[in-house]
CSV table of C-alpha atoms in Angstrom, one decimal:
chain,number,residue,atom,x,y,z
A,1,UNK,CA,9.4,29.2,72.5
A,2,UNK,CA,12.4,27.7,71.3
A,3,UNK,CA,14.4,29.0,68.3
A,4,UNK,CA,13.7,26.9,65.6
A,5,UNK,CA,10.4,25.7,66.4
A,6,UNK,CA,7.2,27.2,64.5
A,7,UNK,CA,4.5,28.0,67.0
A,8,UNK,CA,0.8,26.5,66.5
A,9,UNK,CA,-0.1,29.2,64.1
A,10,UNK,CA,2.9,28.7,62.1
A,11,UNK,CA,2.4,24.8,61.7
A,12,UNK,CA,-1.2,24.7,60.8
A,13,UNK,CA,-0.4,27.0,58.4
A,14,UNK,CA,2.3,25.4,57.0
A,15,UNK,CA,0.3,21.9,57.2
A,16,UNK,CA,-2.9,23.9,55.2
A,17,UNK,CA,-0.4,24.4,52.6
A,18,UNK,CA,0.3,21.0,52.4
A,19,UNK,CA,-2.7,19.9,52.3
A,20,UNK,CA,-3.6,22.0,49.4
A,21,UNK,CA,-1.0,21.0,47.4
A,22,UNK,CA,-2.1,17.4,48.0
A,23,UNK,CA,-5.5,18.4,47.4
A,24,UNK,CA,-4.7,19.7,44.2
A,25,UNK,CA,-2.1,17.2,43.1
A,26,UNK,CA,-4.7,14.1,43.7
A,27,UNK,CA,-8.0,17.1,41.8
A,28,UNK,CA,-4.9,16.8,38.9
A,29,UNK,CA,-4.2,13.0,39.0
A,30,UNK,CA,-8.0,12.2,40.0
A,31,UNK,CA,-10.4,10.0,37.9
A,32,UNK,CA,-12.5,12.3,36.7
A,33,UNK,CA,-9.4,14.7,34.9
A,34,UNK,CA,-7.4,11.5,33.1
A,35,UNK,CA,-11.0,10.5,31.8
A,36,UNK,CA,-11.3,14.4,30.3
A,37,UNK,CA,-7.9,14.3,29.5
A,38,UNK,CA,-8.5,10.5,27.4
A,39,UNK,CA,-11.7,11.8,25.9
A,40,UNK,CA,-10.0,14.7,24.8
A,41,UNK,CA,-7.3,12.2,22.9
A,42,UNK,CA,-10.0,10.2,21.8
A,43,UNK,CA,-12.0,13.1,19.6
A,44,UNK,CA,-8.0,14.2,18.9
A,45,UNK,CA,-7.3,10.4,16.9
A,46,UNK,CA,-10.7,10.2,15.8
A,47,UNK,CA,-10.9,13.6,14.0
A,48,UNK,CA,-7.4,12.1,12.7
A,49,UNK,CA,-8.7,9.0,12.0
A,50,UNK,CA,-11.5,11.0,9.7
A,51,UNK,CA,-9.2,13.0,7.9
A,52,UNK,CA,-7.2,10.1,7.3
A,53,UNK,CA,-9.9,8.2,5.7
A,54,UNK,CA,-11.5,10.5,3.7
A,55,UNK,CA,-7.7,11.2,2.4
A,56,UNK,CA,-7.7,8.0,1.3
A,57,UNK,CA,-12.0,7.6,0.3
A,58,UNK,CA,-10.6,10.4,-2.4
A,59,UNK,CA,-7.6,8.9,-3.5
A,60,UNK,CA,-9.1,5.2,-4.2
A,61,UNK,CA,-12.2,6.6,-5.6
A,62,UNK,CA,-9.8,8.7,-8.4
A,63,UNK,CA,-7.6,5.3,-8.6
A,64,UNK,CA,-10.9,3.6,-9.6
A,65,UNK,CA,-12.0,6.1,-12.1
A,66,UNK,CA,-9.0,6.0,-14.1
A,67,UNK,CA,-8.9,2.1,-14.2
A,68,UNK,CA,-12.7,2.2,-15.2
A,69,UNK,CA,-12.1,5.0,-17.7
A,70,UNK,CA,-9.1,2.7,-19.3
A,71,UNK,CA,-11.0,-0.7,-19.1
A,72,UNK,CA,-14.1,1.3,-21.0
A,73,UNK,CA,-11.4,2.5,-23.3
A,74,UNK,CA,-10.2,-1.4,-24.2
A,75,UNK,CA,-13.8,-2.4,-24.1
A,76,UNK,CA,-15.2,-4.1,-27.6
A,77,UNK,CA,-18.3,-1.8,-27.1
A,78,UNK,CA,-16.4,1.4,-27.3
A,79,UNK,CA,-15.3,-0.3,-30.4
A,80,UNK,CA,-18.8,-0.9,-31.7
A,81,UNK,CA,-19.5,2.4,-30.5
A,82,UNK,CA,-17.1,4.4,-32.9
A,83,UNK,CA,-19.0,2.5,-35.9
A,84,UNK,CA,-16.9,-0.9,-36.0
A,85,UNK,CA,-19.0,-3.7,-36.2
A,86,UNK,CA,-18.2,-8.0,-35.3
A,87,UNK,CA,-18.9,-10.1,-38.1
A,88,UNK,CA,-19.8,-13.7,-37.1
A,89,UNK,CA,-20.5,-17.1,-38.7
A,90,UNK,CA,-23.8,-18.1,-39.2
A,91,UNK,CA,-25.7,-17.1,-35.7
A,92,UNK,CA,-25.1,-14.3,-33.4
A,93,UNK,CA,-23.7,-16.5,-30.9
A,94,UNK,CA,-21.1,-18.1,-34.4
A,95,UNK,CA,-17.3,-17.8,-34.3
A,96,UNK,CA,-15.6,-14.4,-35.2
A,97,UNK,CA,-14.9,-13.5,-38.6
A,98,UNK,CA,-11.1,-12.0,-38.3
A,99,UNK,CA,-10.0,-13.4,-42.3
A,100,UNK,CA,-12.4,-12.6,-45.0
A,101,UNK,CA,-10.6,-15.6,-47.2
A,102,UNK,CA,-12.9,-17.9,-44.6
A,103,UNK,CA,-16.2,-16.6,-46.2
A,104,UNK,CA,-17.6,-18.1,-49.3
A,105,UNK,CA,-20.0,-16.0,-51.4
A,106,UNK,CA,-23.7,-16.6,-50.8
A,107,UNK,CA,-23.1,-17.2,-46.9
A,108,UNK,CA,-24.8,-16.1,-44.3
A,109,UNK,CA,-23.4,-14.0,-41.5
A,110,UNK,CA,-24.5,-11.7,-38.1
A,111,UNK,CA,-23.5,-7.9,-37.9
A,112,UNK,CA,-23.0,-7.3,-33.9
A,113,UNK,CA,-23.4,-3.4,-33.6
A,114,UNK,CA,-23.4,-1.4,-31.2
A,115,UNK,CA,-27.4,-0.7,-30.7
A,116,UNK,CA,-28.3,-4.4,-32.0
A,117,UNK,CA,-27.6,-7.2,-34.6
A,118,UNK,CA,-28.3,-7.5,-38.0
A,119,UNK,CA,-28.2,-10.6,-41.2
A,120,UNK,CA,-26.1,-10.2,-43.8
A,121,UNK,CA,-25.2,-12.7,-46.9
A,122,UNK,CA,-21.3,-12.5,-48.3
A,123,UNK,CA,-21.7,-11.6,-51.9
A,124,UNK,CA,-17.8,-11.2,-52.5
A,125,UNK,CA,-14.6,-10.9,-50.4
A,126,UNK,CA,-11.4,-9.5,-50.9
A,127,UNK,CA,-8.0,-10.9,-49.5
């Protein structure tokens, strides 16, 4: 044998190795171990993607409770509700009284309440 030259042994030993190595570079790269890999980034972003929108589920729900709790607040039926009443003309459905001076003694008007409606005649009025 010549120095510098593997014998047989040597080279199939030596092309084993390589072959392994390829083996398990190509096992690495392979089909089946990106798809593991992508499902494993899918479930990663969609657990994300969960947290992320039930982040922001909370956050709009509060957002609407406070702007429902303000526009019950401004309501004319929380009004009514804390005793006020709406005095209108004539029917129910009449203009709303907002200057006693327009009422003339003897008239007719509607109480809007807050649990119903009720008739009323003006007997005096104060300006």
């Amino acid at each position: 044998m010549r120095l510098g030259q593997a014998g047989p042994a040597a080279r199939t030993a030596s092309a084993r190795r390589q072959v392994g190595g390829l083996a398990a570079r190509v096992a690495q790269a392979g089909p089946v171990v990106r798809a593991t890999a992508a499902r494993r980034q899918v479930e990663v972003l969609a657990a994300r993607l969960r947290t992320g929108l039930a982040v922001r589920q909370r956050e709009a729900r509060g957002q609407l409770d406070a702007r429902a709790g303000r526009l019950a607040a401004l309501s004319p039926l929380a009004c009514l509700a804390r005793g006020y009443a709406i005095v209108r003309r004539g029917a129910a459905d009449g203009p709303v009284v907002q200057d006693a001076a327009v009422l003339a003694p003897g008239e007719r008007v509607t109480l809007v309440l807050a649990r119903g409606r009720a008739a009323a005649r003006i007997t005096d009025t104060e300006t």
